[in-house]
Coordinates of C-alpha atoms in Angstrom, one line a residue:
X616 CA -5.7 5.5 -28.5
X617 CA -7.5 2.2 -28.5
X618 CA -9.4 1.3 -25.3
X619 CA -10.2 -2.3 -24.4
X620 CA -12.7 -2.5 -21.4
X621 CA -12.0 -5.9 -19.9
X622 CA -15.0 -5.8 -17.6
X623 CA -17.3 -5.6 -20.6
X624 CA -16.1 -8.9 -22.0
X625 CA -18.3 -11.9 -21.5
X626 CA -17.1 -14.9 -19.5
X627 CA -19.0 -17.3 -21.8
X628 CA -16.1 -17.8 -24.1
X629 CA -17.9 -16.4 -27.2
X630 CA -16.3 -15.0 -30.3
X631 CA -16.4 -11.4 -29.1
X632 CA -14.6 -12.3 -25.8
X633 CA -12.0 -14.4 -27.6
X634 CA -11.3 -11.5 -30.0
X635 CA -11.1 -9.0 -27.1
X636 CA -8.7 -11.2 -25.1
X637 CA -6.6 -11.7 -28.3
X638 CA -6.4 -7.9 -28.6
X639 CA -5.2 -7.7 -25.0
X640 CA -2.5 -10.3 -25.7
X641 CA -1.3 -8.6 -28.8
X642 CA -1.3 -5.2 -27.1
X643 CA 0.9 -6.5 -24.2
X644 CA 3.2 -8.3 -26.5
X645 CA 3.6 -5.3 -28.8
X646 CA 4.2 -2.9 -25.9
X647 CA 7.7 -2.0 -24.8
X648 CA 6.5 -0.3 -21.6
X649 CA 3.5 -1.2 -19.5
X650 CA 2.1 0.9 -16.7
X651 CA -0.2 -1.1 -14.4
X652 CA -2.7 0.6 -12.1
X653 CA -4.5 -1.7 -9.7
X654 CA -7.2 -1.7 -7.0
X655 CA -8.8 -4.0 -4.5
X656 CA -10.4 -6.3 -7.2
X657 CA -7.1 -8.0 -7.9
X658 CA -6.8 -9.4 -4.4
X659 CA -10.4 -10.7 -4.0
X660 CA -9.5 -14.2 -5.2
X661 CA -6.8 -14.3 -2.5
X662 CA -9.5 -14.0 0.2
X663 CA -9.3 -10.2 0.8
X664 CA -12.6 -8.5 0.2
X665 CA -12.8 -5.4 -1.9
X666 CA -14.4 -2.2 -0.6
X667 CA -17.5 -1.1 -2.5
X668 CA -19.1 -4.3 -3.9
X669 CA -22.3 -5.6 -2.2
X670 CA -20.1 -8.1 -0.2
X671 CA -17.2 -5.7 0.2
X672 CA -15.6 -4.3 3.3
X673 CA -17.7 -1.1 3.5
X674 CA -20.9 -3.3 3.6
X675 CA -19.4 -5.7 6.1
X676 CA -18.4 -2.9 8.4
X677 CA -21.9 -1.4 8.5
X678 CA -23.4 -4.9 9.3
X679 CA -20.8 -5.7 11.9
X680 CA -20.8 -2.3 13.7
X681 CA -24.3 -0.9 13.0
X682 CA -24.2 1.4 16.0
X683 CA -20.8 2.9 15.2
X684 CA -20.5 2.8 11.4
X685 CA -23.1 4.4 9.2
X686 CA -20.8 4.6 6.2
X687 CA -17.9 2.1 5.7
X688 CA -15.7 4.9 4.4
X689 CA -15.9 6.6 7.9
X690 CA -13.6 4.0 9.2
X691 CA -10.9 5.1 6.8
X692 CA -11.2 8.8 7.5
X693 CA -8.5 10.5 9.7
X694 CA -11.3 12.2 11.7
X695 CA -12.1 8.9 13.4
X696 CA -9.3 9.5 15.9
X697 CA -11.5 12.2 17.5
X698 CA -14.1 9.5 18.5
X699 CA -13.1 6.9 21.1
X700 CA -15.7 4.4 19.9
X701 CA -14.6 4.7 16.3
X702 CA -11.0 4.3 17.4
X703 CA -11.9 1.0 19.0
X704 CA -13.7 -0.3 15.9
X705 CA -10.8 0.9 13.7
X706 CA -8.2 -1.0 15.6
X707 CA -10.3 -4.1 15.9
X708 CA -11.0 -4.1 12.2
X709 CA -7.3 -3.5 11.3
X710 CA -6.3 -6.4 13.4
X711 CA -8.8 -8.7 11.6
X712 CA -7.7 -7.3 8.2
X713 CA -4.0 -7.9 9.1
X714 CA -4.9 -11.6 9.9
X715 CA -6.7 -11.9 6.5
X716 CA -3.6 -10.6 4.7
X717 CA -1.3 -13.0 6.5
X718 CA -3.4 -15.9 5.2
X719 CA -3.7 -14.5 1.7
X720 CA -1.7 -15.8 -1.3
X721 CA -0.7 -13.9 -4.4
X722 CA -3.2 -14.1 -7.3
X723 CA -2.6 -14.8 -11.0
X724 CA -2.8 -11.0 -11.6
X725 CA 0.1 -10.4 -9.2
X726 CA 2.0 -13.1 -11.0
X727 CA 1.2 -11.5 -14.3
X728 CA 2.5 -8.1 -13.2
X729 CA 5.7 -9.8 -11.9
X730 CA 6.1 -11.5 -15.2
X731 CA 5.9 -8.2 -17.0
X732 CA 8.7 -7.0 -14.8
X733 CA 10.8 -10.0 -15.4
X734 CA 10.5 -9.5 -19.2
X735 CA 11.5 -5.8 -18.9
X736 CA 8.0 -4.5 -19.9
X737 CA 6.9 -3.1 -16.6
X738 CA 7.5 0.6 -16.3
X739 CA 5.8 0.6 -12.8
X740 CA 2.8 -0.6 -11.0
X741 CA 0.7 1.8 -9.0
X742 CA -1.7 0.2 -6.5
X743 CA -4.3 1.5 -4.1
X744 CA -4.1 -1.8 -2.1
X745 CA -2.6 -2.0 1.4
X746 CA -2.1 -5.8 1.4
X747 CA 1.5 -5.7 0.1
X748 CA 0.9 -8.7 -2.2
X749 CA 3.0 -6.9 -4.8
X750 CA 5.9 -6.9 -2.4
X751 CA 5.3 -10.6 -1.6
X752 CA 5.4 -11.5 -5.3
X753 CA 8.8 -9.9 -5.6
X754 CA 8.2 -6.3 -6.7
X755 CA 10.3 -3.7 -5.0
X756 CA 8.0 -1.1 -3.2
X757 CA 10.7 1.0 -1.4
X758 CA 11.5 4.5 -2.7
X759 CA 15.1 4.4 -1.7
X760 CA 17.9 1.8 -1.6
X761 CA 20.9 1.4 0.5
X762 CA 24.3 1.9 -1.0
X763 CA 27.9 1.9 0.3
X764 CA 29.3 5.4 0.4
X765 CA 32.9 6.3 1.0
X766 CA 33.3 8.7 3.9
X767 CA 35.2 11.8 2.5
X768 CA 37.0 12.3 5.8
X769 CA 38.3 8.7 5.9
X770 CA 38.4 7.0 2.5
X771 CA 39.0 3.6 4.2
X772 CA 35.7 3.6 6.1
X773 CA 32.3 3.1 4.5
X774 CA 28.9 4.2 5.6
X775 CA 25.4 3.4 4.4
X776 CA 23.5 6.0 2.6
X777 CA 20.0 5.9 1.0
X778 CA 19.5 7.2 -2.5
X779 CA 16.3 7.5 -4.5
X780 CA 16.5 5.8 -7.9
X781 CA 13.3 6.2 -9.9
X782 CA 14.0 2.9 -11.7
X783 CA 14.4 1.0 -8.4
X784 CA 10.7 1.2 -7.3
X785 CA 8.6 -1.4 -9.2
X786 CA 5.4 -0.9 -7.3
X787 CA 4.1 2.3 -5.6
X788 CA 1.7 1.7 -2.8
X789 CA -0.4 4.8 -3.0
X790 CA -2.2 4.2 0.3
X791 CA 0.7 2.7 2.3
X792 CA 0.6 -0.8 3.6
X793 CA -0.3 -3.0 6.6
X794 CA 3.1 -4.5 6.9
X795 CA 4.2 -1.6 9.1
X796 CA 3.0 0.4 12.1
X797 CA 4.0 4.0 12.9
X798 CA 3.9 6.0 16.1
X799 CA 1.5 8.9 16.3
X800 CA 4.1 11.1 18.1
X801 CA 7.7 10.1 17.3
X802 CA 6.9 8.4 14.0
X803 CA 9.0 5.4 14.8
X804 CA 8.1 2.4 12.6
X805 CA 7.9 -1.3 13.5
X806 CA 6.6 -4.5 11.8
X807 CA 2.9 -5.3 12.2
X808 CA 3.5 -8.6 13.9
X809 CA 1.0 -11.3 14.7
X810 CA 1.3 -10.4 18.4
X811 CA 0.4 -6.8 17.7
X812 CA -2.4 -7.9 15.4
X813 CA -4.0 -9.7 18.3
X814 CA -3.6 -6.5 20.4
X815 CA -5.3 -4.5 17.7
X816 CA -8.2 -7.0 17.6
X817 CA -8.9 -6.1 21.2
X818 CA -9.7 -2.6 20.0
X819 CA -7.0 -0.9 22.1
X820 CA -4.1 1.1 20.5
X821 CA -0.8 -0.4 21.7
X822 CA 1.7 2.1 23.1
X823 CA 4.8 3.0 21.1
X824 CA 7.8 1.1 22.6
X825 CA 10.2 3.9 21.6
X826 CA 8.1 6.6 23.4
X827 CA 7.9 4.3 26.5
X828 CA 11.7 3.9 26.5
X829 CA 12.2 7.7 26.3
X830 CA 9.7 8.2 29.1
X831 CA 11.6 5.8 31.3
X832 CA 14.9 7.6 30.6
X833 CA 13.4 11.0 31.3
X834 CA 12.1 9.7 34.6
X835 CA 15.5 8.4 35.6
X836 CA 17.2 11.8 34.9
X837 CA 14.4 13.7 36.6
X838 CA 12.8 15.3 33.6
X839 CA 9.1 15.9 33.5
X840 CA 7.0 13.4 31.6
X841 CA 5.8 14.1 28.0
X842 CA 3.0 12.8 25.8
X843 CA 3.7 9.4 24.5
X844 CA 2.4 8.0 21.3
X845 CA 0.5 4.9 20.2
X846 CA 1.0 2.7 17.2
X847 CA -1.3 2.9 14.2
X848 CA -1.2 1.3 10.7
X849 CA 1.2 3.1 8.3
X850 CA -1.6 3.7 5.8
X851 CA -3.0 6.9 4.3
X852 CA -6.5 7.7 5.3
X853 CA -9.0 10.2 3.9
X854 CA -8.3 13.8 5.0
X855 CA -4.6 13.4 5.8
X856 CA -1.5 14.2 4.0
X857 CA 0.4 11.5 2.1
X858 CA 3.8 11.1 4.0
X859 CA 5.5 10.0 0.7
X860 CA 3.7 12.4 -1.6
X861 CA 6.9 14.0 -2.8
X862 CA 8.6 10.7 -3.7
X863 CA 5.4 9.5 -5.5
X864 CA 5.3 12.7 -7.6
X865 CA 8.9 12.2 -8.6
X866 CA 8.1 8.7 -9.8
X867 CA 5.0 10.0 -11.7
X868 CA 7.0 12.7 -13.4
X869 CA 9.7 10.2 -14.4
X870 CA 7.3 7.8 -16.2
X871 CA 5.3 10.6 -17.7
X872 CA 8.4 11.7 -19.6
X873 CA 9.0 8.2 -20.8
X874 CA 5.5 6.9 -21.5
X875 CA 3.8 8.2 -24.7
X876 CA 0.0 8.0 -24.4
X877 CA -0.4 7.1 -28.1
X878 CA -0.8 3.4 -27.5
X879 CA -3.5 1.1 -26.2
X880 CA -5.2 1.4 -22.8
X881 CA -6.4 -1.7 -21.0
X882 CA -8.7 -1.3 -18.0

């Protein structure tokens, strides 16, 4: 296995750098299958900060909320929901981050990954990012696709069914995304709209519209009230289970059977 560490290449355009980049070009051109693993760095040039650099999100959070946040990572830990002040900071920050993502544009790196896909070289992209720029550039992130299925009871009628095709998913969002919100009780999902982003920036969790609807119906028919949920970002925090872990493992197992680790590794 040959390893090319891109971060160690100089930006001065010297001979060593030119040789290293030429190796990268030849490696990609010679590869039939490319597996791409990305993190926050590829979105920085779009205006979205990374996490751990001196100017990253963790540092910004500690500066902006010194009385609430001692470690930027704390704001991405599921235990924050046990602290009302942390919940307020979390929602306010997520509203601001959603606004940043709305303004962002896809970077040359996203375009490069899409080009690999168009040329049939991309086996799959795995990303830690929650900005959905992979989806915006045209890479499918869903695990299932809708298909027409003939109802066995009535061959003339058709219904929609969802099937998982391991070749269908082009980019796996390992930590979820900020395109969608999910209810903490009924798990109903809805788009993270501009209006909801403004509500988030106020630091108050918005109520789940589905739970509110059910509560109204229960009141009409004389049933006792139940706990209603609030909307939260559909992302995976530290110390919580991955809701799509099984589907992710199926995808991983699929490409591990196809990809032979006897080739070059670029990182």
